[in-house]
PDB file of N, CA and C in Angstrom:
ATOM      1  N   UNK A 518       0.854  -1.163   0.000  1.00 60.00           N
ATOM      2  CA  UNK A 518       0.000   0.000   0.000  1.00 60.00           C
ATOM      3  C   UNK A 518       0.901   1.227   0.000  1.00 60.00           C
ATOM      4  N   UNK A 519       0.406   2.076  -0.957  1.00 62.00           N
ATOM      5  CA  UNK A 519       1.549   3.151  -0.943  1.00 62.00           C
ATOM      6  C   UNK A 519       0.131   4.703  -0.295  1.00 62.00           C
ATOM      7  N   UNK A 520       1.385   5.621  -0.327  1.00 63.00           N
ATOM      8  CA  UNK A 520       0.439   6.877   0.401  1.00 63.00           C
ATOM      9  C   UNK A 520       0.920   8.173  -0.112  1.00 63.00           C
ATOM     10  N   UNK A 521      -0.369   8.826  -1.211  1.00 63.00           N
ATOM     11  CA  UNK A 521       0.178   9.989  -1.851  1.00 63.00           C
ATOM     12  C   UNK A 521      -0.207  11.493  -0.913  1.00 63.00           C
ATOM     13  N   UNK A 522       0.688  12.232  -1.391  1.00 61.00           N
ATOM     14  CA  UNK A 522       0.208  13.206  -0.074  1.00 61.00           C
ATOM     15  C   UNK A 522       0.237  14.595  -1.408  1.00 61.00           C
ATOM     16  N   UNK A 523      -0.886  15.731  -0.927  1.00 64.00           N
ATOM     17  CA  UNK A 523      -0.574  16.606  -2.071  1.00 64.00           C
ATOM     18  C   UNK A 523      -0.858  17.665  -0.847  1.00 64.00           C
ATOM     19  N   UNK A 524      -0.602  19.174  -1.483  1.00 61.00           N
ATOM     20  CA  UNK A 524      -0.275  20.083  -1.287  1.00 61.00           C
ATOM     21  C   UNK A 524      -1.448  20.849  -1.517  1.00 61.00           C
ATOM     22  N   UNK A 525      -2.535  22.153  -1.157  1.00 61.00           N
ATOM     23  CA  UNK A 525      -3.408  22.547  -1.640  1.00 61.00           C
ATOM     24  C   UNK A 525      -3.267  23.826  -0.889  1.00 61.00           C
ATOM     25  N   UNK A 526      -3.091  25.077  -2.118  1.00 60.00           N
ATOM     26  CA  UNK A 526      -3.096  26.627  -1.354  1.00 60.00           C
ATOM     27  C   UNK A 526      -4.677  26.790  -1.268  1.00 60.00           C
ATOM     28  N   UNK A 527      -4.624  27.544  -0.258  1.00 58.00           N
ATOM     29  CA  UNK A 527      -6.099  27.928   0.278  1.00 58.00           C
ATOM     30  C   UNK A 527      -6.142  29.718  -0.673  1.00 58.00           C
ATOM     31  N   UNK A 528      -6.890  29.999  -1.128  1.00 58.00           N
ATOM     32  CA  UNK A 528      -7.497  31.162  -1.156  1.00 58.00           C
ATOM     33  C   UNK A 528      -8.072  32.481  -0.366  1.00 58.00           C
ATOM     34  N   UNK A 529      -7.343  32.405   0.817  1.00 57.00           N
ATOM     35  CA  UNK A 529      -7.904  33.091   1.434  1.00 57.00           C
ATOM     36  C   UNK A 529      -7.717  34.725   2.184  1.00 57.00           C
ATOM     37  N   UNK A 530      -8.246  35.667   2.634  1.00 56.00           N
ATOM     38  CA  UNK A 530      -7.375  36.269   2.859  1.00 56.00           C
ATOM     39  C   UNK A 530      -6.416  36.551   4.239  1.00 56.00           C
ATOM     40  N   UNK A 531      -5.308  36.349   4.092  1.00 53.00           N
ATOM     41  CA  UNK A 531      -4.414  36.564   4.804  1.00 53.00           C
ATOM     42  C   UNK A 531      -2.949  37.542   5.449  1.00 53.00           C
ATOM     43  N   UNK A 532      -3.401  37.520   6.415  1.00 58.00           N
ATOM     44  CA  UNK A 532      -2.578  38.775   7.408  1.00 58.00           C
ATOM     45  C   UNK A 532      -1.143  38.451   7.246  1.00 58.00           C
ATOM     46  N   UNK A 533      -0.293  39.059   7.323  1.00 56.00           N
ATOM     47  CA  UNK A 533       1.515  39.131   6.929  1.00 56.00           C
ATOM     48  C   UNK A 533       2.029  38.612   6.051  1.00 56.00           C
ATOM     49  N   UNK A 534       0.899  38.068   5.049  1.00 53.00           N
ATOM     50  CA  UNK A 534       0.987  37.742   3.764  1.00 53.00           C
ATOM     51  C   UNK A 534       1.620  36.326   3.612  1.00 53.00           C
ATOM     52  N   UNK A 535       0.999  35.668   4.586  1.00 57.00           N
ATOM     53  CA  UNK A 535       1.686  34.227   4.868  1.00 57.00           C
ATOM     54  C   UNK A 535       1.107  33.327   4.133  1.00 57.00           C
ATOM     55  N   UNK A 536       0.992  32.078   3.914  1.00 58.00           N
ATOM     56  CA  UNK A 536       0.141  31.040   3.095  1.00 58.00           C
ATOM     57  C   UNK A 536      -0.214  30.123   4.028  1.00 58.00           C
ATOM     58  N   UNK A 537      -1.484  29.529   3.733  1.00 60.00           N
ATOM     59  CA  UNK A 537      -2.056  28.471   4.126  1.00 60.00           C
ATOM     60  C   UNK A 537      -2.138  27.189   3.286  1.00 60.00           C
ATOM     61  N   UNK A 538      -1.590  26.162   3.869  1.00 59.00           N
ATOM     62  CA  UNK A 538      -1.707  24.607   3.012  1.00 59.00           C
ATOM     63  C   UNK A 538      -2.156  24.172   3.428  1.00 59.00           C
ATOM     64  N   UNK A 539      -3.438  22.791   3.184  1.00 64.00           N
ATOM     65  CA  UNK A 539      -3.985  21.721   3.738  1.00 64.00           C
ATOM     66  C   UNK A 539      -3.367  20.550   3.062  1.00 64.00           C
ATOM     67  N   UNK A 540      -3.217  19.172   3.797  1.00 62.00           N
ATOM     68  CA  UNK A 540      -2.415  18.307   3.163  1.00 62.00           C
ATOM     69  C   UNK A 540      -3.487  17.059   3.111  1.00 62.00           C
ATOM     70  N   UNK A 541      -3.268  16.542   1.737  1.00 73.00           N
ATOM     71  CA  UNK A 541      -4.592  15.782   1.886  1.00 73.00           C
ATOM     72  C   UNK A 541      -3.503  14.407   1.624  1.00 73.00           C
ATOM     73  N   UNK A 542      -4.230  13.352   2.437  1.00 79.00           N
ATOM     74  CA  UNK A 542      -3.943  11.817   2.261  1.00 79.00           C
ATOM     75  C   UNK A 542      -4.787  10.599   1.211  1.00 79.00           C
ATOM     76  N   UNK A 543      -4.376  10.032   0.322  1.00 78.00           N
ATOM     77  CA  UNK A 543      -4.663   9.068  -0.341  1.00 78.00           C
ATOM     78  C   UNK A 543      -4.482   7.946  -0.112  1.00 78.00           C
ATOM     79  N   UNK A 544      -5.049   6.977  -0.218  1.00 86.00           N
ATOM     80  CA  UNK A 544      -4.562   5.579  -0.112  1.00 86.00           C
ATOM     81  C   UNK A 544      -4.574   4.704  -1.307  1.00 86.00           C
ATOM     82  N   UNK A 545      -3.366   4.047  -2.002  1.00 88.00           N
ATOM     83  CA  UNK A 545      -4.027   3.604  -3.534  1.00 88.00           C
ATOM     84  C   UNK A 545      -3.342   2.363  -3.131  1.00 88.00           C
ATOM     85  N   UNK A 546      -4.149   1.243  -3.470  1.00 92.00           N
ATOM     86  CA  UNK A 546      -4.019  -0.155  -3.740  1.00 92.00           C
ATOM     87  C   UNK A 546      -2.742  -0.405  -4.664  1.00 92.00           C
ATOM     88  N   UNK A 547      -1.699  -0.758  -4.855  1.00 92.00           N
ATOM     89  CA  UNK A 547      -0.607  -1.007  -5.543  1.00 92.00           C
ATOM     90  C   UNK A 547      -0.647  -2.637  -6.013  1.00 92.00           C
ATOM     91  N   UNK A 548      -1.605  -3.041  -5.715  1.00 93.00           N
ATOM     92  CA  UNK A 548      -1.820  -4.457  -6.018  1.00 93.00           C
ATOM     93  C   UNK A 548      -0.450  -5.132  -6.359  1.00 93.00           C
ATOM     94  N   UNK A 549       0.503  -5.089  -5.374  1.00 91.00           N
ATOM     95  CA  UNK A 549       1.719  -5.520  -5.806  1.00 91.00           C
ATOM     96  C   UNK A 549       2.793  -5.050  -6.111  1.00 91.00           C
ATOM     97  N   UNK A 550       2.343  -4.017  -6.823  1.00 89.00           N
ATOM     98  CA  UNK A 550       3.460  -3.397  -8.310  1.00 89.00           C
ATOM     99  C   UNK A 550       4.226  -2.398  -7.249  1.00 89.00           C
ATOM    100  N   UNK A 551       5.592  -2.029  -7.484  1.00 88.00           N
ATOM    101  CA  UNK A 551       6.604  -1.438  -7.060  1.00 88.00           C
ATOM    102  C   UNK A 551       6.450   0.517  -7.767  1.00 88.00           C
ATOM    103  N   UNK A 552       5.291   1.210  -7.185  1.00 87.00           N
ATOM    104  CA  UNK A 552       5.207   2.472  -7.245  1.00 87.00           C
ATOM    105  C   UNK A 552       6.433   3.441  -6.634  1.00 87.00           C
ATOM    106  N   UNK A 553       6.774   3.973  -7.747  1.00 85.00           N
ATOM    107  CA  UNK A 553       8.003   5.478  -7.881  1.00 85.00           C
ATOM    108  C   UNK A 553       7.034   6.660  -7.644  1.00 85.00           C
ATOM    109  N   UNK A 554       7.784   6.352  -6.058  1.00 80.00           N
ATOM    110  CA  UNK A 554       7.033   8.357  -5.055  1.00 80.00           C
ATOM    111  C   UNK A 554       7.914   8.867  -5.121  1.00 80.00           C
ATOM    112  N   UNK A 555       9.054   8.962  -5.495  1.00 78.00           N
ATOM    113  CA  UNK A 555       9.937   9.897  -4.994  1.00 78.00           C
ATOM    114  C   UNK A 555       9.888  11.181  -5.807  1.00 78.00           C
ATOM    115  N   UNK A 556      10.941  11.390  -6.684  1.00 70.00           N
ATOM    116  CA  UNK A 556      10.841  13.416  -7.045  1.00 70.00           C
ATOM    117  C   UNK A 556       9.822  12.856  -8.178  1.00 70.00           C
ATOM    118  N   UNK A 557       9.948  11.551  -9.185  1.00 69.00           N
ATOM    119  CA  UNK A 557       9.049  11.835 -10.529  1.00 69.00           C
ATOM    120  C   UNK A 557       7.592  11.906 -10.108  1.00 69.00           C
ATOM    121  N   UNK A 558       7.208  12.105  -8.776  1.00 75.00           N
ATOM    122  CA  UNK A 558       6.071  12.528  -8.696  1.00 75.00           C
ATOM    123  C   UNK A 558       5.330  13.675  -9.297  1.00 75.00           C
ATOM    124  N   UNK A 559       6.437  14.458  -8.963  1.00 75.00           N
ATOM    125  CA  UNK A 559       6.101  16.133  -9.767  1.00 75.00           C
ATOM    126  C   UNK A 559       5.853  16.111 -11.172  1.00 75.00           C
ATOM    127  N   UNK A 560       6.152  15.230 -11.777  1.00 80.00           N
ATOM    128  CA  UNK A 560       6.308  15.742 -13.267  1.00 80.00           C
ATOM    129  C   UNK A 560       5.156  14.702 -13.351  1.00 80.00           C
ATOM    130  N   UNK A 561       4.036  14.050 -12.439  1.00 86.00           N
ATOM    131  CA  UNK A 561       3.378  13.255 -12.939  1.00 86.00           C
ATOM    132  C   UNK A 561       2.045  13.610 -13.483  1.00 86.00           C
ATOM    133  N   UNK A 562       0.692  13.382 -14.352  1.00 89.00           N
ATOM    134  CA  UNK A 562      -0.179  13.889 -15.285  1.00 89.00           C
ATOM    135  C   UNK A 562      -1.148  13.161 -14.514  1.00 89.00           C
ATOM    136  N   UNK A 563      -2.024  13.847 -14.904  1.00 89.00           N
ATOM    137  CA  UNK A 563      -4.070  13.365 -15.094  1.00 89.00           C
ATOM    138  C   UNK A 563      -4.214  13.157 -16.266  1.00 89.00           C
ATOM    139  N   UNK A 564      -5.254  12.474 -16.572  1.00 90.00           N
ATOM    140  CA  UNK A 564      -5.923  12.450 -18.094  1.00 90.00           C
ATOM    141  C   UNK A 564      -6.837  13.358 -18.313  1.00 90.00           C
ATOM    142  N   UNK A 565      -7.424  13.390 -19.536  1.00 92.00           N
ATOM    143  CA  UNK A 565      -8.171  14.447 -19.878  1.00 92.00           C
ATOM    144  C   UNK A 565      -9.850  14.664 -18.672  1.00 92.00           C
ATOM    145  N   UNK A 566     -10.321  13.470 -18.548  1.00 90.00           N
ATOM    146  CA  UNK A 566     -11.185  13.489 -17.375  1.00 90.00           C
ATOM    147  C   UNK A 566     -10.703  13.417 -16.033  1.00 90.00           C
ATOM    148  N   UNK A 567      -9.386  13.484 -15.923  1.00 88.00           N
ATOM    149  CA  UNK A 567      -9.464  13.750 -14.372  1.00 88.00           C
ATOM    150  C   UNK A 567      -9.495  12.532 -13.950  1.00 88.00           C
ATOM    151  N   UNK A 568      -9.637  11.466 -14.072  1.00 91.00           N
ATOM    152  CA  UNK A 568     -10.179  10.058 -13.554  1.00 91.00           C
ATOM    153  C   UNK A 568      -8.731   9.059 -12.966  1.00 91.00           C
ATOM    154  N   UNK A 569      -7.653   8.921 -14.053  1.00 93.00           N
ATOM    155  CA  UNK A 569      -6.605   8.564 -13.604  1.00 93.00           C
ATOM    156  C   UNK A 569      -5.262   9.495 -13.504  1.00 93.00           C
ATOM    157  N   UNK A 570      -4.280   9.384 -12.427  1.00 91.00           N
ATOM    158  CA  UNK A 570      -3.299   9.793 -12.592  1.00 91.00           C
ATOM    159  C   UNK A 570      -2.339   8.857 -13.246  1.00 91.00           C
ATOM    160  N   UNK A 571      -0.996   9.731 -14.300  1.00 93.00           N
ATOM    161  CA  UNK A 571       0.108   8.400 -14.672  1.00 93.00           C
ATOM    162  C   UNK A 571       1.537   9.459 -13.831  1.00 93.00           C
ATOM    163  N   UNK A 572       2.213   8.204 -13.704  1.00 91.00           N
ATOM    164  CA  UNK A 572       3.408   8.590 -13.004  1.00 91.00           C
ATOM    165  C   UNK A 572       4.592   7.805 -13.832  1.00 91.00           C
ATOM    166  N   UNK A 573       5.634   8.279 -13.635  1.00 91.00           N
ATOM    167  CA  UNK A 573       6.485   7.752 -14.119  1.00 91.00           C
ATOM    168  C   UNK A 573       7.397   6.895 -13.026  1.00 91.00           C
ATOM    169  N   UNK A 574       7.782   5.671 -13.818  1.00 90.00           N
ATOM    170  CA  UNK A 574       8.610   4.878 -12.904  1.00 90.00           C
ATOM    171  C   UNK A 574       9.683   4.402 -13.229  1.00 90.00           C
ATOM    172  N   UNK A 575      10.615   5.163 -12.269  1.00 87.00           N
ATOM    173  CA  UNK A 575      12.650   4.984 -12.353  1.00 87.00           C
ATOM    174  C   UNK A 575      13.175   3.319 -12.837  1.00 87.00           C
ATOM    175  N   UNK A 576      11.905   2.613 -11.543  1.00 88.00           N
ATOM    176  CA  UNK A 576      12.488   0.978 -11.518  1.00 88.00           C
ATOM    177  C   UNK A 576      12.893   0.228 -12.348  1.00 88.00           C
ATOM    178  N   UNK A 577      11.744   0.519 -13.394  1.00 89.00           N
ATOM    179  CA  UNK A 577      11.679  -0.127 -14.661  1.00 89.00           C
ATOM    180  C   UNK A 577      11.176   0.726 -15.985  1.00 89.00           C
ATOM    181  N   UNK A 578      11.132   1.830 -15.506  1.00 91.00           N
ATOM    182  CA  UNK A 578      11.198   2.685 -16.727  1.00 91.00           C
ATOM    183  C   UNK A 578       9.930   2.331 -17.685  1.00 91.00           C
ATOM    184  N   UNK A 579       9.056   3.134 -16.837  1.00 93.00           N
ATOM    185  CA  UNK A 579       7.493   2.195 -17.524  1.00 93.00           C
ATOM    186  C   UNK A 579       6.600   3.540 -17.170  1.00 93.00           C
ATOM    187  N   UNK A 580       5.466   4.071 -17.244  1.00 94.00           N
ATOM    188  CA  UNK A 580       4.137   4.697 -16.751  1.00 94.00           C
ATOM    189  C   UNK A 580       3.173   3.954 -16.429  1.00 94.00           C
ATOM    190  N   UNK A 581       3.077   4.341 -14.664  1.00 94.00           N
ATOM    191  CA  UNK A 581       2.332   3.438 -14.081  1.00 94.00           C
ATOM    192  C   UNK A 581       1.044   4.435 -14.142  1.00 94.00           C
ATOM    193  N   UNK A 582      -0.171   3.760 -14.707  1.00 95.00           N
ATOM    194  CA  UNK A 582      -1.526   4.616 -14.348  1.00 95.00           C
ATOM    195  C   UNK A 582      -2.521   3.843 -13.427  1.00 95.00           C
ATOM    196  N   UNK A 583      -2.758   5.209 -12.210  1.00 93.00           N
ATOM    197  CA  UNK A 583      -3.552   4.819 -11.224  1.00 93.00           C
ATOM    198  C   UNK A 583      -4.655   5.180 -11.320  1.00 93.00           C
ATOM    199  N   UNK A 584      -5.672   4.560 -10.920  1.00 94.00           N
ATOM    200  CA  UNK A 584      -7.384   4.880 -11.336  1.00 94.00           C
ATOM    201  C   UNK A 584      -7.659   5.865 -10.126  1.00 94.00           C
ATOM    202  N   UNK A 585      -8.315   7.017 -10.324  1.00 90.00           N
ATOM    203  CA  UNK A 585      -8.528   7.819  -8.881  1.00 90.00           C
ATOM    204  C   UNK A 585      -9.756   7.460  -8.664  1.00 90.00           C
ATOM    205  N   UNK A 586     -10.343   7.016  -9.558  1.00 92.00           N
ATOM    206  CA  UNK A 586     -12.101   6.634  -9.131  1.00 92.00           C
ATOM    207  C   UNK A 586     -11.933   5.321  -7.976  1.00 92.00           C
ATOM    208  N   UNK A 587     -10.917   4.431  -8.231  1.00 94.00           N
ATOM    209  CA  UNK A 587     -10.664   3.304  -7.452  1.00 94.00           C
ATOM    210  C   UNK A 587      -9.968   3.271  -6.094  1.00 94.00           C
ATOM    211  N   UNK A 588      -9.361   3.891  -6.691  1.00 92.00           N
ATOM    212  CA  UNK A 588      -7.714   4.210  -5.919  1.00 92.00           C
ATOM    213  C   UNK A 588      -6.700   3.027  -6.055  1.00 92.00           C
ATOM    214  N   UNK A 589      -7.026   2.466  -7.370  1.00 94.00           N
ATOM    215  CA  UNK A 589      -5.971   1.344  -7.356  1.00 94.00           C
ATOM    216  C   UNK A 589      -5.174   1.701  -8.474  1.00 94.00           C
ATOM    217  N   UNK A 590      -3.724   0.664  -8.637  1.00 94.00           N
ATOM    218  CA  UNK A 590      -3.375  -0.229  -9.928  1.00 94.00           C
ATOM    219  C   UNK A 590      -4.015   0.199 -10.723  1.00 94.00           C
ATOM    220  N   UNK A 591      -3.904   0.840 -12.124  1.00 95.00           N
ATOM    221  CA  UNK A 591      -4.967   0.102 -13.292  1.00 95.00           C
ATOM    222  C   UNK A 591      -4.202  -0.231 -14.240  1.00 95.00           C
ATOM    223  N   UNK A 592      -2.962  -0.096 -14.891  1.00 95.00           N
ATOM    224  CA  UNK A 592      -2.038  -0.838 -15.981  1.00 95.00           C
ATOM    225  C   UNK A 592      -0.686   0.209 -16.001  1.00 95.00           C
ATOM    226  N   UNK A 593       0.123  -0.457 -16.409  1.00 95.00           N
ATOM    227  CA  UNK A 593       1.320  -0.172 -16.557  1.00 95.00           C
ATOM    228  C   UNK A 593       2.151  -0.193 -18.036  1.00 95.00           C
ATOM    229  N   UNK A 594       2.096   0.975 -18.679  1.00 96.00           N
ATOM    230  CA  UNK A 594       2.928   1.226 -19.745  1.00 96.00           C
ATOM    231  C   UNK A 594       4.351   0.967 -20.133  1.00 96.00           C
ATOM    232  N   UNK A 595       4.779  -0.315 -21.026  1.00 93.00           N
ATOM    233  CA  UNK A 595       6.736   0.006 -20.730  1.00 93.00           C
ATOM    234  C   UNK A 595       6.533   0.966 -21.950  1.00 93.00           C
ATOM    235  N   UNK A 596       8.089   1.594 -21.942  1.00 86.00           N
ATOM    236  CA  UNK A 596       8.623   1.895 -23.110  1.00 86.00           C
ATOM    237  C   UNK A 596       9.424   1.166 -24.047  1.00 86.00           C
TER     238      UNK A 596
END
């Protein structure tokens, strides 16, 4: 089981011009497979609906796409 964590600026208004973040927790089923969290997180995509994220993975040099509707696994791209 792996655990994605994201970052979210608040909008709001604020005194000494400081920022507010809320940190939200995920839980995605890895059904196994060896998920790359480390920096290629950043450079990782949504699809056009929003539905899955793809990430890229160092291990084996593949795009792993995760279903957000599920929160699992859903297939793995090599190059």
């Amino acid at each position: 089981m792996y655990v994605f964590l994201s970052c979210q600026r608040k909008y709001t208004e604020i005194e000494n011009n400081e920022a507010l973040y809320a940190i939200d927790t995920v839980k995605i089923d890895s059904k196994g497979h060896l998920l790359d969290l480390n920096r290629f997180i950043l450079i990782s995509d949504l699809d056009d609906e929003e539905k899955s994220l793809f990430l890229y993975n160092a291990f084996d040099h593949s795009i792993d796409e995760i279903n957000l509707d599920r929160l699992d696994f859903a297939n793995k791209y090599f190059f």
